[in-house]
Amino acid sequence: AMGRFTHEAALADSGSGIVYQTEDAGGNSGFYRFLPKDPENLAAGGVLQMARIGGAANYDTRTGQTIGTELPAQWVTIDNPDPDPVSASNSCFAQGFAKGGARWNRLEGIFRGEHNSVYFVSTSGGNAGYGQVWQFRPAGSGGTFKLVFESPNGSVLDSPDNLCVTPGGGLLLCEDDASGDGDTHPLAPGLTNINRLVGLGLGGEPFTFAVNIFSDSEFAGACFSPDGDILFVNIQGSARASSGMTAAITGPWQRGPL
């Protein structure tokens, strides 16, 4: 009932029980919500819906967007959330798009923000194709979408994947360098297509927080301990032993931009 599609990430709203879901299916990716019959028992079923931008059928968020502009959200119901087999004509995205649903370019990480808002990333979105950060604010039966940040080039941010909201209200983005542009970094000699943790301060300013100097693997799963003192983050591994790791990062967070 929650949809047969290329799932990436999900977030359950603690108040309403609504589950927000991202789809990583290239340029035909939707943003979904699942309205459960019983928030305590998702197996009881519910209704799957895909986001539509009010007043603009098939709105294309992938390019031509303006940071800070609020877009009214509507939701269209997916009549058959479990097509089997899935085809180009009966997929959840195709059903939602036929009803005017919006499209994104590779939706991946999602994280809870302030005032019950939701942050999520479009890994390959934007005019340059290097990634976007969006915020959804639910309100009544709809809500609003707003572009928070769009990368102008790969040196600023290249293909954000996982993300987290820091205790201070900043954003930390885990790169999964999907552009294949061969970028390098002086801290990681000998490596190309490097991956970083990129921060967005409270004013929206981007900066490199950390660089993977061990491999060209992505950062993933960034989150803070409940007391806000420790940032945990993973570096994905490969078939080679000891190629992956989990790091615990401490520091004077209260004095920094995050």
Short mmCIF file of N, CA and C in Angstrom, two decimals, residues 60-193:
data_model
loop_
_atom_site.label_atom_id
_atom_site.label_comp_id
_atom_site.label_asym_id
_atom_site.label_seq_id
_atom_site.Cartn_x
_atom_site.Cartn_y
_atom_site.Cartn_z
N ASP A 60 7.70 21.01 -13.33
CA ASP A 60 9.05 20.45 -13.43
C ASP A 60 9.98 21.21 -12.50
N THR A 61 10.34 20.57 -11.38
CA THR A 61 11.21 21.22 -10.39
C THR A 61 12.68 21.10 -10.74
N ARG A 62 13.01 20.38 -11.79
CA ARG A 62 14.40 20.02 -12.04
C ARG A 62 15.27 21.21 -12.43
N THR A 63 14.71 22.16 -13.14
CA THR A 63 15.45 23.34 -13.56
C THR A 63 14.54 24.55 -13.47
N GLY A 64 15.15 25.73 -13.60
CA GLY A 64 14.39 26.97 -13.66
C GLY A 64 13.73 27.38 -12.36
N GLN A 65 14.28 26.93 -11.22
CA GLN A 65 13.67 27.25 -9.93
C GLN A 65 14.37 28.43 -9.25
N THR A 66 13.64 29.10 -8.35
CA THR A 66 14.17 30.25 -7.63
C THR A 66 14.20 29.94 -6.14
N ILE A 67 15.35 30.12 -5.53
CA ILE A 67 15.50 29.86 -4.09
C ILE A 67 14.56 30.77 -3.31
N GLY A 68 13.84 30.17 -2.38
CA GLY A 68 12.98 30.93 -1.49
C GLY A 68 11.55 31.09 -1.94
N THR A 69 11.25 30.77 -3.20
CA THR A 69 9.88 30.88 -3.70
C THR A 69 9.03 29.74 -3.17
N GLU A 70 7.89 30.08 -2.58
CA GLU A 70 7.00 29.05 -2.04
C GLU A 70 6.03 28.57 -3.11
N LEU A 71 5.96 27.26 -3.25
CA LEU A 71 5.09 26.64 -4.24
C LEU A 71 3.98 25.89 -3.51
N PRO A 72 2.72 26.17 -3.80
CA PRO A 72 1.61 25.52 -3.09
C PRO A 72 1.55 24.03 -3.42
N ALA A 73 1.38 23.23 -2.41
CA ALA A 73 1.35 21.78 -2.58
C ALA A 73 -0.09 21.27 -2.60
N GLN A 74 -0.34 20.38 -3.54
CA GLN A 74 -1.55 19.58 -3.56
C GLN A 74 -1.11 18.12 -3.64
N TRP A 75 -2.08 17.21 -3.48
CA TRP A 75 -1.74 15.80 -3.49
C TRP A 75 -2.75 15.04 -4.34
N VAL A 76 -2.25 14.17 -5.20
CA VAL A 76 -3.12 13.35 -6.05
C VAL A 76 -2.98 11.89 -5.61
N THR A 77 -4.07 11.19 -5.61
CA THR A 77 -4.09 9.81 -5.11
C THR A 77 -3.62 8.83 -6.19
N ILE A 78 -2.78 7.90 -5.78
CA ILE A 78 -2.32 6.83 -6.66
C ILE A 78 -3.33 5.69 -6.54
N ASP A 79 -4.08 5.45 -7.61
CA ASP A 79 -5.18 4.48 -7.54
C ASP A 79 -4.69 3.05 -7.36
N ASN A 80 -3.58 2.71 -8.00
CA ASN A 80 -3.02 1.37 -7.87
C ASN A 80 -1.58 1.48 -7.39
N PRO A 81 -1.36 1.49 -6.06
CA PRO A 81 -0.01 1.69 -5.54
C PRO A 81 0.89 0.46 -5.69
N ASP A 82 0.30 -0.67 -6.08
CA ASP A 82 1.08 -1.90 -6.13
C ASP A 82 0.94 -2.60 -7.49
N PRO A 83 1.29 -1.91 -8.58
CA PRO A 83 1.19 -2.56 -9.90
C PRO A 83 2.18 -3.72 -10.01
N ASP A 84 1.73 -4.79 -10.59
CA ASP A 84 2.59 -5.97 -10.71
C ASP A 84 2.22 -6.73 -11.99
N PRO A 85 3.11 -6.70 -13.00
CA PRO A 85 4.42 -6.05 -12.99
C PRO A 85 4.32 -4.55 -13.23
N VAL A 86 5.39 -3.84 -12.87
CA VAL A 86 5.43 -2.40 -13.09
C VAL A 86 5.85 -2.13 -14.53
N SER A 87 5.16 -1.20 -15.18
CA SER A 87 5.52 -0.78 -16.52
C SER A 87 5.59 0.74 -16.57
N ALA A 88 6.07 1.25 -17.68
CA ALA A 88 6.18 2.70 -17.82
C ALA A 88 4.81 3.38 -17.78
N SER A 89 3.78 2.64 -18.14
CA SER A 89 2.45 3.25 -18.21
C SER A 89 1.65 3.11 -16.93
N ASN A 90 2.01 2.13 -16.05
CA ASN A 90 1.20 1.93 -14.85
C ASN A 90 1.97 2.19 -13.56
N SER A 91 3.22 2.67 -13.64
CA SER A 91 4.01 2.91 -12.43
C SER A 91 3.33 3.95 -11.55
N CYS A 92 3.72 3.98 -10.30
CA CYS A 92 3.15 4.99 -9.39
C CYS A 92 3.41 6.39 -9.93
N PHE A 93 4.62 6.62 -10.44
CA PHE A 93 4.92 7.95 -10.98
C PHE A 93 4.02 8.26 -12.17
N ALA A 94 3.86 7.30 -13.09
CA ALA A 94 3.03 7.53 -14.27
C ALA A 94 1.59 7.84 -13.87
N GLN A 95 1.08 7.15 -12.86
CA GLN A 95 -0.28 7.42 -12.40
C GLN A 95 -0.39 8.83 -11.83
N GLY A 96 0.58 9.19 -10.97
CA GLY A 96 0.55 10.52 -10.39
C GLY A 96 0.75 11.62 -11.41
N PHE A 97 1.64 11.38 -12.38
CA PHE A 97 1.93 12.37 -13.41
C PHE A 97 0.71 12.59 -14.29
N ALA A 98 -0.05 11.53 -14.55
CA ALA A 98 -1.27 11.65 -15.35
C ALA A 98 -2.30 12.54 -14.67
N LYS A 99 -2.19 12.69 -13.35
CA LYS A 99 -3.10 13.55 -12.61
C LYS A 99 -2.49 14.92 -12.32
N GLY A 100 -1.37 15.22 -12.98
CA GLY A 100 -0.76 16.53 -12.82
C GLY A 100 0.36 16.59 -11.83
N GLY A 101 0.81 15.44 -11.31
CA GLY A 101 1.87 15.42 -10.32
C GLY A 101 3.17 16.04 -10.81
N ALA A 102 3.99 16.48 -9.85
CA ALA A 102 5.26 17.15 -10.17
C ALA A 102 6.37 16.12 -10.30
N ARG A 103 7.42 16.53 -11.02
CA ARG A 103 8.58 15.65 -11.17
C ARG A 103 9.84 16.32 -10.60
N TRP A 104 10.66 15.47 -9.99
CA TRP A 104 11.98 15.87 -9.49
C TRP A 104 13.04 15.02 -10.17
N ASN A 105 14.30 15.38 -9.98
CA ASN A 105 15.42 14.63 -10.56
C ASN A 105 16.17 13.90 -9.45
N ARG A 106 15.81 12.66 -9.23
CA ARG A 106 16.46 11.77 -8.25
C ARG A 106 16.28 12.30 -6.82
N LEU A 107 15.21 11.93 -6.18
CA LEU A 107 15.00 12.29 -4.78
C LEU A 107 15.65 11.23 -3.89
N GLU A 108 16.42 11.70 -2.91
CA GLU A 108 17.10 10.75 -2.02
C GLU A 108 16.85 11.10 -0.55
N GLY A 109 17.80 11.69 0.15
CA GLY A 109 17.69 11.83 1.60
C GLY A 109 16.54 12.70 2.05
N ILE A 110 16.05 12.40 3.26
CA ILE A 110 14.95 13.17 3.86
C ILE A 110 15.19 13.25 5.36
N PHE A 111 14.82 14.39 5.97
CA PHE A 111 15.08 14.58 7.40
C PHE A 111 14.08 15.58 7.95
N ARG A 112 13.72 15.39 9.20
CA ARG A 112 12.76 16.27 9.86
C ARG A 112 13.41 17.61 10.19
N GLY A 113 12.68 18.70 9.93
CA GLY A 113 13.16 20.04 10.25
C GLY A 113 12.32 20.69 11.33
N GLU A 114 12.47 21.99 11.44
CA GLU A 114 11.76 22.72 12.48
C GLU A 114 10.29 22.86 12.11
N HIS A 115 9.45 22.99 13.14
CA HIS A 115 8.01 23.21 12.96
C HIS A 115 7.37 22.15 12.07
N ASN A 116 7.80 20.93 12.25
CA ASN A 116 7.21 19.79 11.55
C ASN A 116 7.49 19.80 10.05
N SER A 117 8.46 20.61 9.62
CA SER A 117 8.79 20.65 8.20
C SER A 117 9.65 19.44 7.83
N VAL A 118 9.86 19.26 6.54
CA VAL A 118 10.62 18.14 6.02
C VAL A 118 11.62 18.67 5.01
N TYR A 119 12.90 18.33 5.17
CA TYR A 119 13.92 18.64 4.18
C TYR A 119 14.21 17.39 3.35
N PHE A 120 14.41 17.57 2.05
CA PHE A 120 14.80 16.44 1.21
C PHE A 120 15.66 16.96 0.06
N VAL A 121 16.42 16.06 -0.56
CA VAL A 121 17.33 16.47 -1.61
C VAL A 121 16.94 15.88 -2.95
N SER A 122 17.19 16.65 -3.99
CA SER A 122 17.13 16.17 -5.36
C SER A 122 18.57 16.05 -5.82
N THR A 123 19.08 14.83 -5.87
CA THR A 123 20.50 14.59 -6.05
C THR A 123 21.05 15.20 -7.34
N SER A 124 20.29 15.12 -8.42
CA SER A 124 20.76 15.62 -9.71
C SER A 124 19.95 16.81 -10.21
N GLY A 125 19.20 17.44 -9.33
CA GLY A 125 18.38 18.57 -9.72
C GLY A 125 19.19 19.84 -9.91
N GLY A 126 18.55 20.84 -10.48
CA GLY A 126 19.17 22.14 -10.66
C GLY A 126 19.61 22.40 -12.09
N ASN A 127 19.81 23.67 -12.41
CA ASN A 127 20.21 24.05 -13.76
C ASN A 127 21.54 23.42 -14.15
N ALA A 128 22.44 23.27 -13.17
CA ALA A 128 23.74 22.67 -13.46
C ALA A 128 23.74 21.16 -13.25
N GLY A 129 22.66 20.64 -12.64
CA GLY A 129 22.56 19.20 -12.43
C GLY A 129 23.35 18.66 -11.27
N TYR A 130 23.78 19.55 -10.34
CA TYR A 130 24.62 19.11 -9.23
C TYR A 130 23.86 18.97 -7.91
N GLY A 131 22.56 19.23 -7.92
CA GLY A 131 21.79 18.96 -6.71
C GLY A 131 21.01 20.15 -6.17
N GLN A 132 19.89 19.81 -5.54
CA GLN A 132 19.04 20.80 -4.89
C GLN A 132 18.67 20.32 -3.49
N VAL A 133 18.35 21.26 -2.62
CA VAL A 133 17.80 20.97 -1.30
C VAL A 133 16.43 21.65 -1.21
N TRP A 134 15.41 20.86 -0.86
CA TRP A 134 14.04 21.36 -0.78
C TRP A 134 13.51 21.25 0.64
N GLN A 135 12.53 22.09 0.95
CA GLN A 135 11.82 22.01 2.23
C GLN A 135 10.32 21.94 1.95
N PHE A 136 9.66 21.03 2.63
CA PHE A 136 8.20 20.94 2.57
C PHE A 136 7.63 21.28 3.93
N ARG A 137 6.66 22.19 3.94
CA ARG A 137 5.96 22.56 5.17
C ARG A 137 4.50 22.14 5.04
N PRO A 138 4.07 21.14 5.80
CA PRO A 138 2.67 20.73 5.71
C PRO A 138 1.76 21.78 6.34
N ALA A 139 0.59 21.93 5.75
CA ALA A 139 -0.41 22.85 6.29
C ALA A 139 -1.78 22.41 5.78
N GLY A 140 -2.65 22.05 6.70
CA GLY A 140 -3.97 21.59 6.31
C GLY A 140 -3.86 20.35 5.43
N SER A 141 -4.58 20.36 4.32
CA SER A 141 -4.54 19.23 3.40
C SER A 141 -3.43 19.37 2.36
N GLY A 142 -2.72 20.52 2.38
CA GLY A 142 -1.69 20.76 1.38
C GLY A 142 -0.34 21.07 1.96
N GLY A 143 0.06 22.33 1.90
CA GLY A 143 1.36 22.75 2.39
C GLY A 143 2.09 23.53 1.32
N THR A 144 3.39 23.73 1.50
CA THR A 144 4.20 24.45 0.53
C THR A 144 5.55 23.77 0.36
N PHE A 145 6.06 23.84 -0.87
CA PHE A 145 7.43 23.43 -1.17
C PHE A 145 8.26 24.68 -1.40
N LYS A 146 9.54 24.62 -0.98
CA LYS A 146 10.43 25.76 -1.19
C LYS A 146 11.84 25.24 -1.48
N LEU A 147 12.44 25.75 -2.53
CA LEU A 147 13.84 25.44 -2.82
C LEU A 147 14.72 26.21 -1.84
N VAL A 148 15.52 25.47 -1.08
CA VAL A 148 16.39 26.07 -0.06
C VAL A 148 17.77 26.37 -0.62
N PHE A 149 18.27 25.46 -1.46
CA PHE A 149 19.62 25.63 -2.00
C PHE A 149 19.73 24.86 -3.30
N GLU A 150 20.49 25.43 -4.25
CA GLU A 150 20.80 24.75 -5.50
C GLU A 150 22.27 24.95 -5.81
N SER A 151 22.97 23.87 -6.10
CA SER A 151 24.40 23.96 -6.34
C SER A 151 24.68 24.53 -7.72
N PRO A 152 25.53 25.55 -7.81
CA PRO A 152 25.86 26.13 -9.12
C PRO A 152 26.92 25.33 -9.87
N ASN A 153 27.72 24.56 -9.13
CA ASN A 153 28.76 23.74 -9.76
C ASN A 153 29.25 22.68 -8.78
N GLY A 154 30.03 21.73 -9.28
CA GLY A 154 30.45 20.61 -8.46
C GLY A 154 31.42 20.97 -7.36
N SER A 155 32.12 22.10 -7.47
CA SER A 155 33.05 22.47 -6.41
C SER A 155 32.33 22.94 -5.16
N VAL A 156 31.08 23.38 -5.32
CA VAL A 156 30.27 23.83 -4.18
C VAL A 156 29.57 22.64 -3.54
N LEU A 157 28.88 21.85 -4.35
CA LEU A 157 28.16 20.67 -3.88
C LEU A 157 27.92 19.78 -5.08
N ASP A 158 28.26 18.49 -4.92
CA ASP A 158 28.14 17.55 -6.03
C ASP A 158 27.33 16.35 -5.59
N SER A 159 26.07 16.30 -6.01
CA SER A 159 25.21 15.13 -5.83
C SER A 159 24.96 14.79 -4.35
N PRO A 160 24.22 15.64 -3.64
CA PRO A 160 23.87 15.32 -2.25
C PRO A 160 22.96 14.11 -2.18
N ASP A 161 23.13 13.31 -1.14
CA ASP A 161 22.33 12.10 -0.95
C ASP A 161 21.67 12.17 0.41
N ASN A 162 22.25 11.53 1.42
CA ASN A 162 21.72 11.66 2.78
C ASN A 162 21.91 13.08 3.27
N LEU A 163 21.09 13.49 4.21
CA LEU A 163 21.26 14.77 4.87
C LEU A 163 20.75 14.69 6.29
N CYS A 164 21.17 15.63 7.11
CA CYS A 164 20.59 15.73 8.45
C CYS A 164 20.49 17.19 8.84
N VAL A 165 19.54 17.48 9.71
CA VAL A 165 19.40 18.80 10.32
C VAL A 165 20.16 18.77 11.63
N THR A 166 21.07 19.71 11.82
CA THR A 166 21.89 19.72 13.02
C THR A 166 21.10 20.27 14.21
N PRO A 167 21.57 20.00 15.44
CA PRO A 167 20.87 20.55 16.61
C PRO A 167 20.74 22.08 16.58
N GLY A 168 21.69 22.75 15.90
CA GLY A 168 21.64 24.20 15.82
C GLY A 168 20.79 24.72 14.69
N GLY A 169 20.24 23.82 13.85
CA GLY A 169 19.36 24.23 12.78
C GLY A 169 20.00 24.32 11.42
N GLY A 170 21.30 23.99 11.30
CA GLY A 170 21.94 23.96 10.00
C GLY A 170 21.67 22.64 9.30
N LEU A 171 22.17 22.51 8.08
CA LEU A 171 22.01 21.28 7.32
C LEU A 171 23.39 20.71 7.00
N LEU A 172 23.49 19.39 7.05
CA LEU A 172 24.72 18.71 6.68
C LEU A 172 24.38 17.69 5.60
N LEU A 173 25.04 17.82 4.44
CA LEU A 173 24.73 17.04 3.26
C LEU A 173 25.85 16.06 2.96
N CYS A 174 25.48 14.80 2.73
CA CYS A 174 26.45 13.75 2.40
C CYS A 174 26.51 13.61 0.88
N GLU A 175 27.67 13.85 0.30
CA GLU A 175 27.81 13.71 -1.14
C GLU A 175 27.90 12.24 -1.55
N ASP A 176 27.27 11.94 -2.68
CA ASP A 176 27.45 10.67 -3.39
C ASP A 176 27.73 11.06 -4.83
N ASP A 177 28.98 11.37 -5.10
CA ASP A 177 29.38 12.01 -6.35
C ASP A 177 28.92 11.21 -7.55
N ALA A 178 27.78 11.60 -8.09
CA ALA A 178 27.19 10.89 -9.23
C ALA A 178 27.50 11.56 -10.56
N SER A 179 28.14 12.72 -10.53
CA SER A 179 28.36 13.45 -11.77
C SER A 179 29.50 12.85 -12.59
N GLY A 180 30.44 12.18 -11.92
CA GLY A 180 31.58 11.62 -12.64
C GLY A 180 32.40 12.67 -13.35
N ASP A 181 32.53 13.86 -12.73
CA ASP A 181 33.25 14.95 -13.39
C ASP A 181 34.74 14.93 -13.09
N GLY A 182 35.20 13.90 -12.37
CA GLY A 182 36.63 13.75 -12.13
C GLY A 182 37.22 14.77 -11.19
N ASP A 183 36.41 15.34 -10.29
CA ASP A 183 36.91 16.36 -9.39
C ASP A 183 37.89 15.78 -8.38
N THR A 184 38.80 16.63 -7.93
CA THR A 184 39.82 16.24 -6.96
C THR A 184 39.78 17.21 -5.79
N HIS A 185 40.59 16.91 -4.76
CA HIS A 185 40.69 17.79 -3.61
C HIS A 185 42.10 17.69 -3.05
N PRO A 186 42.70 18.82 -2.64
CA PRO A 186 44.08 18.78 -2.14
C PRO A 186 44.26 17.92 -0.90
N LEU A 187 43.19 17.69 -0.13
CA LEU A 187 43.30 16.84 1.05
C LEU A 187 43.24 15.35 0.71
N ALA A 188 42.87 15.03 -0.54
CA ALA A 188 42.74 13.62 -0.94
C ALA A 188 43.55 13.36 -2.20
N PRO A 189 44.89 13.47 -2.11
CA PRO A 189 45.73 13.28 -3.30
C PRO A 189 45.56 11.88 -3.88
N GLY A 190 45.51 11.81 -5.20
CA GLY A 190 45.39 10.53 -5.87
C GLY A 190 43.98 10.06 -6.09
N LEU A 191 43.01 10.74 -5.52
CA LEU A 191 41.60 10.34 -5.66
C LEU A 191 40.88 11.29 -6.61
N THR A 192 39.98 10.73 -7.38
CA THR A 192 39.09 11.54 -8.21
C THR A 192 37.65 11.22 -7.83
N ASN A 193 36.74 12.11 -8.22
CA ASN A 193 35.34 12.00 -7.82
C ASN A 193 35.22 11.86 -6.31
#
